[in-house]
Coordinates of C-alpha atoms in Angstrom, one line a residue:
Chain A
M1 CA -23.4 28.7 2.0
G2 CA -19.7 29.2 1.3
D3 CA -18.5 32.0 -0.9
P4 CA -21.5 33.6 -2.6
A5 CA -19.5 33.9 -5.8
G6 CA -18.8 30.1 -6.0
V7 CA -21.0 27.1 -6.4
G8 CA -22.0 27.1 -2.7
P9 CA -25.4 28.9 -3.1
E10 CA -26.7 26.8 -5.9
T11 CA -25.6 23.5 -4.5
V12 CA -26.9 24.4 -1.0
A13 CA -30.2 25.5 -2.6
R14 CA -30.6 22.3 -4.6
V15 CA -29.8 20.1 -1.6
I16 CA -32.3 21.8 0.7
A17 CA -34.9 21.9 -2.0
N18 CA -34.7 18.1 -2.2
H19 CA -34.5 17.5 1.6
R20 CA -37.5 16.3 3.5
K21 CA -37.6 14.8 7.0
G22 CA -35.2 11.9 7.4
D23 CA -32.5 10.7 9.7
Y24 CA -31.2 14.2 10.1
R25 CA -32.2 17.8 10.0
L26 CA -30.5 20.6 8.1
V27 CA -29.7 24.0 9.6
V28 CA -28.7 26.4 6.9
L29 CA -26.5 29.5 7.6
A30 CA -27.1 31.7 4.5
D31 CA -28.1 35.1 3.3
P32 CA -31.9 34.7 2.7
R33 CA -31.8 37.0 -0.4
I34 CA -29.0 35.1 -2.1
L35 CA -30.8 31.8 -1.3
E36 CA -34.1 33.1 -2.8
D37 CA -32.4 34.5 -5.9
V38 CA -30.6 31.3 -6.7
S39 CA -33.7 29.2 -6.0
K40 CA -35.8 31.4 -8.3
A41 CA -33.2 31.3 -11.0
L42 CA -33.0 27.5 -10.8
R43 CA -36.8 27.1 -10.3
L44 CA -36.3 25.3 -7.0
N45 CA -39.1 25.1 -4.4
I46 CA -37.8 26.0 -0.9
D47 CA -41.2 26.8 0.7
H48 CA -40.7 24.0 3.2
V49 CA -37.7 25.8 4.8
A50 CA -38.5 27.2 8.3
V51 CA -36.8 30.4 9.2
T52 CA -35.7 31.4 12.7
S53 CA -33.4 34.0 14.2
R54 CA -33.2 32.0 17.5
P55 CA -30.9 29.2 16.7
Q56 CA -31.7 26.5 19.2
R57 CA -31.5 22.7 19.0
E58 CA -35.2 22.2 20.0
R59 CA -36.4 24.5 17.3
F60 CA -34.4 22.7 14.6
A61 CA -35.8 19.3 15.7
A62 CA -39.2 20.0 14.4
E63 CA -38.2 20.9 10.8
A64 CA -36.5 19.2 8.0
V65 CA -34.7 22.4 7.1
T66 CA -34.2 25.5 9.1
L67 CA -32.7 28.7 7.7
I68 CA -30.9 31.0 10.1
P69 CA -30.7 34.3 8.1
V70 CA -27.2 35.7 8.0
K71 CA -27.4 39.0 6.1
V72 CA -24.2 39.9 4.3
N73 CA -23.3 43.0 2.3
L74 CA -21.8 42.1 -1.0
G75 CA -22.0 45.5 -2.8
R76 CA -23.7 46.0 -6.1
D77 CA -21.4 44.6 -8.6
T78 CA -20.9 41.1 -7.2
K79 CA -21.3 38.4 -9.8
A80 CA -21.1 34.6 -9.8
G81 CA -17.6 33.5 -10.6
R82 CA -16.1 36.8 -9.4
P83 CA -15.2 36.6 -5.7
T84 CA -14.2 39.7 -3.9
A85 CA -13.1 40.7 -0.4
A86 CA -16.9 41.1 0.4
T87 CA -17.8 37.6 -0.7
G88 CA -14.8 36.3 1.3
R89 CA -16.0 38.1 4.3
A90 CA -19.5 36.7 3.8
A91 CA -18.1 33.1 3.6
I92 CA -16.2 33.6 6.9
T93 CA -19.3 35.1 8.6
F94 CA -21.2 31.9 7.8
V95 CA -18.6 29.6 9.2
E96 CA -18.1 31.7 12.2
K97 CA -21.8 31.4 13.1
A98 CA -21.6 27.7 12.4
T99 CA -18.7 27.2 14.7
E100 CA -20.5 29.1 17.4
L101 CA -23.6 26.9 17.1
A102 CA -21.4 23.7 17.1
L103 CA -19.5 24.7 20.2
L104 CA -22.7 25.6 21.9
R105 CA -24.0 22.1 20.9
E106 CA -27.0 23.5 19.1
V107 CA -25.9 21.5 16.1
D108 CA -23.9 18.3 15.9
A109 CA -22.0 18.8 12.8
V110 CA -20.8 21.5 10.4
V111 CA -20.8 21.0 6.7
T112 CA -19.2 23.8 4.7
A113 CA -19.7 24.8 1.1
P114 CA -16.5 25.9 -0.8
I115 CA -14.8 29.2 -0.1
V116 CA -12.2 31.0 -2.2
K117 CA -8.9 31.4 -0.3
K118 CA -7.9 34.5 -2.2
A119 CA -11.2 36.2 -1.3
I120 CA -10.9 35.4 2.4
N121 CA -7.4 36.6 2.4
D122 CA -8.4 39.8 0.7
A123 CA -11.0 40.2 3.4
G124 CA -8.2 40.1 6.0
Y125 CA -8.5 36.5 7.2
F126 CA -5.2 34.7 6.9
F127 CA -6.3 31.1 6.9
T128 CA -5.3 28.8 4.2
G129 CA -8.7 27.1 4.3
H130 CA -11.6 25.8 6.4
T131 CA -9.5 23.2 8.1
D132 CA -7.1 25.8 9.5
F133 CA -10.0 28.0 10.4
F134 CA -11.8 25.4 12.5
A135 CA -8.6 24.2 14.2
T136 CA -7.7 27.8 15.2
R137 CA -11.2 28.8 16.3
T138 CA -11.7 25.6 18.4
N139 CA -8.1 25.7 19.8
T140 CA -7.4 22.3 18.3
A141 CA -3.7 21.4 18.0
K142 CA -4.2 17.8 17.0
Y143 CA -6.2 17.5 13.8
A144 CA -5.8 16.0 10.3
M145 CA -7.3 16.4 6.9
C146 CA -9.0 13.3 5.5
F147 CA -10.7 12.5 2.2
V148 CA -13.4 9.9 1.7
A149 CA -15.1 8.7 -1.5
D150 CA -17.2 5.6 -1.5
N151 CA -15.1 3.0 0.4
K152 CA -11.8 4.8 -0.3
R153 CA -10.2 6.8 2.5
V154 CA -7.0 8.8 2.9
A155 CA -5.7 11.0 5.6
V156 CA -2.8 13.5 4.9
V157 CA 0.0 14.4 7.3
T158 CA 0.3 17.9 5.8
G159 CA -2.5 20.0 4.2
H160 CA -2.5 23.2 2.3
L161 CA 1.3 23.5 2.5
A162 CA 3.8 24.5 -0.2
I163 CA 5.7 21.6 -1.5
R164 CA 9.0 23.2 -0.5
K165 CA 7.8 23.1 3.2
V166 CA 6.4 19.5 3.1
H167 CA 9.6 17.6 4.0
G168 CA 10.1 19.8 7.1
R169 CA 6.7 18.9 8.5
V170 CA 6.8 15.2 7.8
R171 CA 7.9 14.5 11.3
L172 CA 7.4 11.6 13.8
V173 CA 4.9 13.2 16.1
R174 CA 2.7 14.5 13.3
I175 CA 2.7 11.2 11.5
I176 CA 1.8 9.3 14.6
R177 CA -1.0 11.8 15.3
T178 CA -2.4 11.4 11.7
I179 CA -2.3 7.6 11.9
T180 CA -4.0 7.6 15.3
L181 CA -6.8 10.0 14.3
F182 CA -7.3 8.1 11.1
D183 CA -7.5 4.8 12.9
E184 CA -10.2 6.2 15.3
F185 CA -12.1 7.7 12.3
L186 CA -12.1 4.3 10.5
Q187 CA -13.5 2.7 13.6
T188 CA -16.1 5.4 13.9
I189 CA -17.4 4.7 10.4
G190 CA -17.7 1.1 11.2
V191 CA -14.4 -0.5 10.1
R192 CA -13.4 -3.1 12.8
E193 CA -9.7 -3.4 13.3
P194 CA -8.7 -1.0 10.5
R195 CA -5.7 -1.9 8.4
I196 CA -3.8 1.2 7.4
A197 CA -1.1 1.7 4.7
V198 CA 1.3 4.6 5.2
A199 CA 2.8 6.1 2.0
G200 CA 6.4 7.2 1.7
L201 CA 7.2 10.8 1.1
N202 CA 9.5 10.3 -1.8
P203 CA 9.2 8.5 -5.1
H204 CA 8.9 4.7 -4.6
A205 CA 9.0 5.4 -0.8
G206 CA 12.6 6.6 -1.1
E207 CA 14.1 3.4 -2.7
E208 CA 15.4 2.1 0.6
G209 CA 17.0 5.4 1.5
L210 CA 18.5 6.2 -1.9
V211 CA 16.0 9.1 -2.6
G212 CA 15.4 11.3 0.5
G213 CA 15.8 10.0 4.0
E214 CA 12.4 10.8 5.6
E215 CA 11.2 7.3 5.2
Q216 CA 13.9 5.9 7.6
A217 CA 14.2 8.9 9.9
E218 CA 10.6 9.7 10.5
I219 CA 8.0 7.5 8.8
K220 CA 9.2 4.1 9.8
P221 CA 9.7 5.0 13.5
A222 CA 6.2 6.5 13.5
V223 CA 4.6 3.4 12.0
E224 CA 6.5 1.2 14.5
A225 CA 5.3 3.4 17.4
C226 CA 1.7 3.0 16.2
R227 CA 2.1 -0.8 15.9
V228 CA 3.2 -0.9 19.5
Q229 CA -0.1 0.8 20.3
G230 CA -1.9 -2.0 18.6
I231 CA -2.8 -0.2 15.3
L232 CA -2.6 -2.5 12.3
V233 CA -0.5 -0.3 10.1
D234 CA 2.2 -1.0 7.5
G235 CA 4.7 1.3 5.8
P236 CA 6.3 3.3 4.5
I237 CA 5.1 1.9 1.2
S238 CA 5.4 3.6 -2.2
A239 CA 2.3 5.8 -2.7
E240 CA 1.1 4.0 -5.8
A241 CA 1.4 0.6 -4.1
A242 CA -0.4 1.9 -0.9
F243 CA -3.3 3.1 -3.0
L244 CA -3.4 0.0 -5.2
N245 CA -3.4 -2.2 -2.2
H246 CA -6.2 -0.1 -0.6
L247 CA -8.3 -0.4 -3.8
E248 CA -7.8 -4.1 -3.8
G249 CA -9.0 -4.3 -0.2
K250 CA -5.8 -5.2 1.5
Y251 CA -6.0 -1.9 3.5
D252 CA -9.0 0.1 4.8
G253 CA -7.3 3.4 4.1
V254 CA -4.1 5.2 3.3
V255 CA -2.1 7.8 5.2
A256 CA -0.4 10.1 2.6
M257 CA 2.3 12.6 3.4
Y258 CA 0.9 15.6 1.5
H259 CA -2.1 17.1 -0.1
D260 CA -1.8 16.1 -3.7
Q261 CA -0.4 12.6 -2.9
G262 CA -3.6 12.0 -1.0
L263 CA -6.1 13.9 -3.0
L264 CA -5.1 13.1 -6.6
P265 CA -5.8 9.4 -6.5
M266 CA -9.2 10.1 -4.9
K267 CA -10.1 12.8 -7.4
V268 CA -9.3 10.9 -10.5
L269 CA -11.2 7.8 -9.2
A270 CA -14.2 9.7 -7.8
P271 CA -14.2 13.3 -9.2
H272 CA -17.5 14.4 -7.8
R273 CA -18.0 12.2 -4.9
T274 CA -15.0 13.0 -2.7
V275 CA -15.7 14.4 0.7
N276 CA -13.3 16.3 3.0
V277 CA -13.4 15.5 6.7
T278 CA -11.5 17.2 9.5
L279 CA -10.4 14.7 12.1
G280 CA -9.7 15.8 15.7
L281 CA -12.1 18.7 16.1
P282 CA -14.6 18.9 19.0
F283 CA -17.4 18.5 16.5
V284 CA -18.0 16.7 13.3
R285 CA -16.9 18.7 10.2
T286 CA -17.2 17.7 6.6
A287 CA -17.2 19.4 3.2
P288 CA -17.5 18.5 -0.5
G289 CA -14.0 17.7 -1.9
H290 CA -14.3 20.2 -4.7
G291 CA -13.6 23.9 -4.7
A292 CA -15.7 27.0 -5.5
A293 CA -15.6 26.0 -9.2
L294 CA -15.7 29.7 -10.3
D295 CA -15.7 28.7 -14.0
I296 CA -19.1 27.2 -13.8
A297 CA -20.6 29.1 -10.7
G298 CA -24.0 30.6 -11.2
R299 CA -25.0 28.4 -14.2
G300 CA -26.8 25.8 -12.1
V301 CA -24.7 22.9 -13.6
A302 CA -22.6 22.2 -10.5
K303 CA -23.0 18.6 -9.3
I304 CA -24.4 18.2 -5.8
D305 CA -23.0 14.8 -5.1
G306 CA -20.1 16.2 -3.1
L307 CA -22.2 18.3 -0.8
R308 CA -24.9 15.6 -0.4
N309 CA -22.2 13.0 0.4
A310 CA -20.6 15.4 2.9
I311 CA -23.9 15.9 4.7
Q312 CA -24.6 12.1 4.8
L313 CA -21.1 11.4 6.1
A314 CA -21.6 14.1 8.8
A315 CA -24.9 12.5 9.8
Q316 CA -23.2 9.1 9.9
L317 CA -20.3 10.3 12.1
T318 CA -22.8 12.1 14.4
Q319 CA -24.8 9.0 14.9
A320 CA -21.7 6.9 15.5
A321 CA -20.4 9.4 18.1
R322 CA -23.7 9.0 20.0
R323 CA -23.4 5.2 20.3
P324 CA -22.1 4.0 23.7
Chain B
M1 CA 15.6 -8.9 -18.9
G2 CA 15.9 -6.5 -16.0
D3 CA 17.0 -7.6 -12.5
P4 CA 17.0 -11.4 -12.5
A5 CA 15.5 -11.4 -9.0
G6 CA 12.5 -9.3 -10.1
V7 CA 9.6 -10.1 -12.4
G8 CA 11.7 -9.3 -15.5
P9 CA 12.7 -12.9 -16.5
E10 CA 9.2 -14.3 -16.2
T11 CA 7.4 -11.4 -18.0
V12 CA 10.1 -11.4 -20.8
A13 CA 9.8 -15.1 -21.2
R14 CA 6.0 -15.0 -21.4
V15 CA 6.1 -12.1 -23.9
I16 CA 8.6 -13.9 -26.2
A17 CA 6.8 -17.2 -25.9
N18 CA 3.7 -15.5 -27.3
H19 CA 5.5 -13.5 -30.0
R20 CA 5.4 -14.6 -33.6
K21 CA 6.2 -12.5 -36.7
G22 CA 4.4 -9.3 -36.8
D23 CA 5.0 -5.6 -37.3
Y24 CA 8.2 -5.7 -35.3
R25 CA 10.9 -8.1 -34.3
L26 CA 12.1 -8.7 -30.7
V27 CA 15.8 -8.9 -29.8
V28 CA 16.3 -10.2 -26.3
L29 CA 19.3 -9.4 -24.1
A30 CA 19.2 -12.1 -21.4
D31 CA 21.2 -14.8 -19.7
P32 CA 20.1 -17.9 -21.6
R33 CA 20.2 -20.2 -18.6
I34 CA 17.9 -17.9 -16.6
L35 CA 15.6 -17.6 -19.6
E36 CA 15.5 -21.4 -20.0
D37 CA 14.9 -22.0 -16.3
V38 CA 12.0 -19.6 -16.1
S39 CA 10.5 -20.9 -19.3
K40 CA 10.6 -24.5 -18.0
A41 CA 9.2 -23.5 -14.7
L42 CA 6.3 -21.7 -16.4
R43 CA 6.0 -24.4 -19.1
L44 CA 6.5 -21.9 -21.9
N45 CA 7.6 -22.9 -25.3
I46 CA 10.5 -20.7 -26.5
D47 CA 11.8 -23.0 -29.3
H48 CA 11.1 -20.4 -31.9
V49 CA 13.7 -18.1 -30.5
A50 CA 16.8 -17.7 -32.7
V51 CA 20.1 -17.3 -30.9
T52 CA 23.0 -15.3 -32.2
S53 CA 26.2 -13.8 -30.8
R54 CA 26.6 -11.5 -33.7
P55 CA 24.0 -8.9 -33.1
Q56 CA 23.3 -7.2 -36.4
R57 CA 20.2 -5.7 -37.8
E58 CA 20.1 -7.9 -40.9
R59 CA 20.2 -11.1 -38.7
F60 CA 17.3 -9.8 -36.5
A61 CA 15.1 -9.1 -39.6
A62 CA 14.6 -12.7 -40.4
E63 CA 13.4 -13.8 -37.0
A64 CA 10.4 -13.0 -34.8
V65 CA 12.6 -13.3 -31.7
T66 CA 16.4 -13.3 -31.5
L67 CA 18.2 -14.0 -28.2
I68 CA 21.6 -12.4 -27.7
P69 CA 23.1 -14.5 -24.9
V70 CA 24.5 -12.3 -22.1
K71 CA 26.0 -14.6 -19.5
V72 CA 26.0 -13.2 -16.0
N73 CA 27.4 -14.6 -12.8
L74 CA 24.8 -14.5 -10.0
G75 CA 26.4 -16.7 -7.4
R76 CA 24.7 -19.8 -6.0
D77 CA 22.3 -18.4 -3.5
T78 CA 20.4 -16.0 -5.7
K79 CA 16.6 -16.3 -5.3
A80 CA 13.6 -14.7 -6.9
G81 CA 12.6 -11.7 -4.7
R82 CA 16.1 -11.3 -3.3
P83 CA 18.1 -8.9 -5.3
T84 CA 21.8 -8.6 -4.7
A85 CA 24.8 -6.7 -6.0
A86 CA 25.2 -9.5 -8.5
T87 CA 21.6 -9.2 -9.8
G88 CA 22.1 -5.4 -9.9
R89 CA 25.3 -5.8 -12.0
A90 CA 23.5 -8.3 -14.3
A91 CA 20.6 -5.8 -14.9
I92 CA 23.1 -3.1 -15.8
T93 CA 25.0 -5.4 -18.1
F94 CA 21.8 -6.0 -20.1
V95 CA 21.0 -2.3 -20.5
E96 CA 24.6 -1.5 -21.4
K97 CA 24.5 -4.0 -24.3
A98 CA 21.1 -2.6 -25.3
T99 CA 22.4 1.0 -25.3
E100 CA 25.3 -0.1 -27.5
L101 CA 23.1 -1.8 -30.0
A102 CA 20.7 1.2 -30.1
L103 CA 23.6 3.7 -30.6
L104 CA 25.0 1.5 -33.4
R105 CA 21.5 1.5 -34.9
E106 CA 21.3 -2.3 -34.9
V107 CA 18.0 -1.9 -33.0
D108 CA 15.5 0.9 -33.2
A109 CA 14.2 0.9 -29.7
V110 CA 15.1 -0.3 -26.2
V111 CA 12.5 -1.7 -23.9
T112 CA 13.7 -2.4 -20.3
A113 CA 12.3 -4.8 -17.7
P114 CA 12.4 -3.6 -14.1
I115 CA 15.6 -3.1 -12.2
V116 CA 16.1 -2.7 -8.4
K117 CA 17.7 0.6 -7.6
K118 CA 19.2 -0.7 -4.3
A119 CA 20.8 -3.6 -6.2
I120 CA 22.4 -1.5 -8.9
N121 CA 23.7 0.9 -6.2
D122 CA 25.1 -2.0 -4.3
A123 CA 26.8 -3.1 -7.5
G124 CA 28.5 0.3 -7.6
Y125 CA 26.4 2.1 -10.2
F126 CA 25.0 5.3 -8.9
F127 CA 22.0 5.9 -11.1
T128 CA 18.6 6.5 -9.6
G129 CA 17.1 4.5 -12.4
H130 CA 17.0 3.6 -16.1
T131 CA 16.1 7.1 -17.2
D132 CA 19.2 8.6 -15.6
F133 CA 21.3 5.7 -17.0
F134 CA 20.2 6.3 -20.6
A135 CA 20.6 10.0 -20.4
T136 CA 24.1 9.7 -19.0
R137 CA 25.3 7.0 -21.4
T138 CA 23.9 8.8 -24.4
N139 CA 25.1 12.2 -23.2
T140 CA 21.6 13.6 -23.3
A141 CA 21.0 16.7 -21.3
K142 CA 17.4 17.4 -22.4
Y143 CA 15.2 14.5 -21.6
A144 CA 12.0 13.9 -19.7
M145 CA 10.1 11.1 -18.1
C146 CA 6.7 10.4 -19.5
F147 CA 3.9 7.9 -18.5
V148 CA 1.3 6.6 -21.0
A149 CA -1.7 4.4 -20.3
D150 CA -4.4 3.9 -23.0
N151 CA -5.1 7.5 -24.0
K152 CA -3.8 9.1 -20.8
R153 CA -0.4 10.7 -21.0
V154 CA 1.7 12.7 -18.5
A155 CA 5.2 14.0 -18.6
V156 CA 7.0 15.0 -15.4
V157 CA 9.4 18.0 -14.9
T158 CA 11.4 16.1 -12.2
G159 CA 11.9 12.4 -11.9
H160 CA 13.3 10.2 -9.1
L161 CA 14.0 13.1 -6.9
A162 CA 13.5 13.6 -3.2
I163 CA 10.5 15.8 -2.4
R164 CA 12.7 18.2 -0.5
K165 CA 14.6 18.9 -3.7
V166 CA 11.6 19.2 -6.1
H167 CA 10.9 22.9 -5.6
G168 CA 14.5 23.8 -6.5
R169 CA 14.3 22.0 -9.8
V170 CA 10.9 23.3 -10.9
R171 CA 12.5 26.0 -13.0
L172 CA 11.6 27.9 -16.1
V173 CA 14.0 26.2 -18.5
R174 CA 13.3 22.7 -17.3
I175 CA 9.5 23.3 -17.5
I176 CA 9.8 24.7 -21.1
R177 CA 11.9 21.7 -22.1
T178 CA 9.4 19.2 -20.6
I179 CA 6.5 20.9 -22.3
T180 CA 8.3 21.0 -25.7
L181 CA 9.4 17.3 -25.5
F182 CA 5.9 16.3 -24.5
D183 CA 4.3 18.3 -27.4
E184 CA 6.7 16.6 -29.9
F185 CA 5.9 13.2 -28.3
L186 CA 2.1 13.7 -28.6
Q187 CA 2.5 14.7 -32.2
T188 CA 4.6 11.5 -32.8
I189 CA 1.9 9.3 -31.4
G190 CA -0.6 10.9 -33.8
V191 CA -2.2 13.7 -31.8
R192 CA -2.6 16.7 -34.1
E193 CA -2.2 20.1 -32.5
P194 CA -1.8 18.6 -29.0
R195 CA -3.5 20.5 -26.1
I196 CA -1.5 20.3 -22.9
A197 CA -2.4 21.1 -19.3
V198 CA 0.4 22.1 -17.0
A199 CA -0.2 21.3 -13.3
G200 CA 0.9 23.6 -10.5
L201 CA 3.5 22.5 -8.0
N202 CA 1.6 23.3 -4.8
P203 CA -1.8 22.3 -3.6
H204 CA -4.5 23.9 -5.8
A205 CA -1.8 25.4 -8.0
G206 CA -0.7 27.7 -5.1
E207 CA -4.1 29.4 -4.6
E208 CA -3.0 32.4 -6.6
G209 CA 0.3 32.8 -4.9
L210 CA -0.9 32.1 -1.3
V211 CA 0.7 28.7 -1.1
G212 CA 4.3 28.6 -2.5
G213 CA 5.3 31.0 -5.2
E214 CA 6.7 28.7 -8.0
E215 CA 3.5 29.0 -10.0
Q216 CA 4.0 32.7 -10.6
A217 CA 7.8 32.7 -10.7
E218 CA 8.5 29.7 -12.9
I219 CA 5.5 27.8 -14.2
K220 CA 3.4 30.7 -15.6
P221 CA 6.3 32.3 -17.5
A222 CA 7.3 28.8 -18.9
V223 CA 3.7 28.2 -20.2
E224 CA 3.7 31.7 -21.7
A225 CA 7.0 31.1 -23.5
C226 CA 5.7 27.8 -24.9
R227 CA 2.5 29.5 -26.1
V228 CA 4.6 32.1 -27.9
Q229 CA 6.2 29.1 -29.7
G230 CA 2.7 28.0 -30.8
I231 CA 2.2 25.2 -28.4
L232 CA -1.4 24.9 -27.2
V233 CA -0.7 24.8 -23.5
D234 CA -2.6 26.1 -20.4
G235 CA -1.5 26.4 -16.8
P236 CA -0.6 26.3 -14.1
I237 CA -3.8 24.5 -13.2
S238 CA -4.4 22.6 -9.9
A239 CA -3.1 19.0 -10.5
E240 CA -6.5 17.4 -9.9
A241 CA -8.2 19.8 -12.4
A242 CA -5.5 19.2 -14.9
F243 CA -6.0 15.4 -14.7
L244 CA -9.8 15.6 -14.7
N245 CA -9.8 17.9 -17.7
H246 CA -7.5 15.5 -19.5
L247 CA -9.7 12.5 -18.6
E248 CA -12.7 14.5 -20.0
G249 CA -10.8 15.1 -23.3
K250 CA -10.2 18.8 -22.9
Y251 CA -6.5 18.2 -23.0
D252 CA -4.4 15.5 -24.7
G253 CA -1.9 15.2 -21.8
V254 CA -0.7 16.7 -18.6
V255 CA 2.7 18.1 -17.6
A256 CA 3.1 17.3 -13.9
M257 CA 5.9 18.8 -11.7
Y258 CA 7.1 15.7 -9.9
H259 CA 7.0 11.9 -9.9
D260 CA 4.1 11.1 -7.7
Q261 CA 2.0 13.9 -9.0
G262 CA 2.2 12.4 -12.5
L263 CA 2.4 8.7 -11.7
L264 CA -0.3 8.4 -9.0
P265 CA -3.3 9.3 -11.1
M266 CA -2.0 7.0 -13.9
K267 CA -1.4 4.1 -11.6
V268 CA -4.8 4.2 -9.8
L269 CA -6.6 4.5 -13.2
A270 CA -4.5 1.9 -15.1
P271 CA -2.5 -0.1 -12.5
H272 CA -1.0 -2.7 -14.9
R273 CA -1.2 -0.9 -18.2
T274 CA 1.0 2.2 -17.5
V275 CA 4.1 2.5 -19.7
N276 CA 7.2 4.6 -19.0
V277 CA 8.7 6.5 -21.9
T278 CA 12.0 8.5 -21.9
L279 CA 11.6 11.6 -24.2
G280 CA 14.6 13.2 -25.8
L281 CA 17.0 10.3 -26.1
P282 CA 18.7 9.5 -29.5
F283 CA 16.6 6.3 -29.7
V284 CA 13.2 5.2 -28.6
R285 CA 13.1 3.9 -25.0
T286 CA 10.1 2.5 -23.1
A287 CA 9.4 0.3 -20.1
P288 CA 6.5 -1.1 -18.1
G289 CA 5.4 1.4 -15.5
H290 CA 5.7 -1.1 -12.7
G291 CA 8.7 -2.0 -10.6
A292 CA 10.5 -5.3 -10.0
A293 CA 7.5 -6.5 -7.8
L294 CA 9.8 -8.5 -5.5
D295 CA 6.9 -9.7 -3.4
I296 CA 5.5 -11.8 -6.3
A297 CA 8.7 -12.4 -8.4
G298 CA 9.3 -16.0 -9.4
R299 CA 5.7 -17.2 -8.9
G300 CA 4.6 -16.6 -12.5
V301 CA 1.7 -14.5 -11.5
A302 CA 3.1 -11.1 -12.7
K303 CA 0.9 -9.4 -15.3
I304 CA 2.6 -8.9 -18.7
D305 CA 0.3 -6.0 -19.8
G306 CA 2.9 -3.4 -18.9
L307 CA 5.7 -5.0 -20.8
R308 CA 3.5 -5.8 -23.8
N309 CA 2.2 -2.3 -23.9
A310 CA 5.8 -0.9 -23.6
I311 CA 6.9 -3.0 -26.6
Q312 CA 3.9 -1.9 -28.7
L313 CA 4.5 1.7 -27.9
A314 CA 8.2 1.4 -28.8
A315 CA 7.1 -0.1 -32.1
Q316 CA 4.6 2.7 -32.7
L317 CA 7.2 5.4 -31.9
T318 CA 9.8 3.7 -34.2
Q319 CA 7.3 3.6 -37.1
A320 CA 6.3 7.2 -36.5
A321 CA 9.9 8.3 -36.5
R322 CA 10.5 6.7 -39.9
R323 CA 7.7 8.6 -41.5
P324 CA 8.8 11.6 -43.6

């Protein structure tokens, strides 16, 4: 459900109201009262949703949508658009339960609705986001953040990291790991022999060493190490050229060095359709690429494309993982 | 003409071949032999080009295109796509002459074709690009790099700077200067009461201080100082939201904190149409947003949209500057 003060409740309610039996089943971790309130306010019919407090795979199989009630205490004065420590704590409670179910293999994939980092920090959880949360809780050291929109894909070497710290983390091992995870991901979604463009860290990929030196010291050796492993990867290339070549079909995806370098091109090209995927976790995890959108939360105008695409990609990745 | 090994000669030749008398006159600083060779190779008619070695405003006025021959020595083995110290020196020679003419007021605006930074550095000129060159040669301390494509506009607080140095230059005074110059620019191109969005430096504009601190320490006070001056400016906003709001028309332009944050969204939305403008110089200066494109140079396939748009914007800015 995400942070109850954000657009999570309304987008989740709209998606489950529309969901009937199909290729996959939805299991919703949410506070039943919040879900009912938002459904009533938006005049959504969620009567087909089954409810169980015994979250087991065989129970989920029979229903299009199963709700696992997770009651949270928000206090009286909680309003849409106004996250608090209580809404932050609620959001964490939902993903903690989801992680548990995924690790127990009761579910195949976890899709998260947006949280508010300030709220989860106010609640005493010091994660910079979902990605960190899942990596820590599943004891995963080797993971990467990835964005997907239509047939555009980008993985980032560093995530929710201050710009002043980025250059210190753009290091050989981390770059190799991101390229490798991204190559596996592209194969999983059906790209045969993926061709990957790696962006430089600095403007124009460092102008052959004239601007910053990370391209020569870290990125080029990482690309070469991956080529030796048989990955079809080129770089470092200036970020704009990497994306333009990707858009023209010369590459199947881009490895960017930091958050905005990867996310900005995706967001301006596909504002509402971008999906966030965490690579390297022991289970599939996706999320809409947008945030809690506090400015419009509670008004029922939030687009559901992001959440719907996130669910569809999670289903696709689950099915692909099952193939021999 | 730009670096003779890049796409400068062919794009300049194609633009002048198409140019007849109109709202503005073109004065071309180029090596006549290179210009003839490329025109022959591309079967372009440049017979209408007047030639003069006395570069004076009154002579230019009578002709659609005037060539000022600037002979350069490239050596025998110079090839398209292979810049050298000699081609770098040639590129600098062209812009030096152009700067001189602009400072003498013989021309109103300077439009540059792409140079190759490695080549100009090899030639012993330690500029990171045209922007730096013009600022230094005209003794301009307060300038800013700006990108324009169609009705999308962005100014950047830092330019060709290594990512590791960006946070140290995202400082109050520099941000105020960029906002102020950008506000003046938007008014010059005809936007009344420009509304400006200022992007944060860090992912999601620092998540209210959780990721980096430059938003609170530098950007917010700069935005507030500009609002006190009457500029309609909001921020810091996450970079993706700033651009999306701009695309939706809520803002007339975006101030980004660094090169890729500003250029990437423009480039993926308008790959060939982006124009680079230097704000704050004593004369108008524009350039196509693309580089020397060494991979395709000499084949006659380079698009001329960037150069043509750069010339048109230069003409527009010149005319606006003449208005009372």
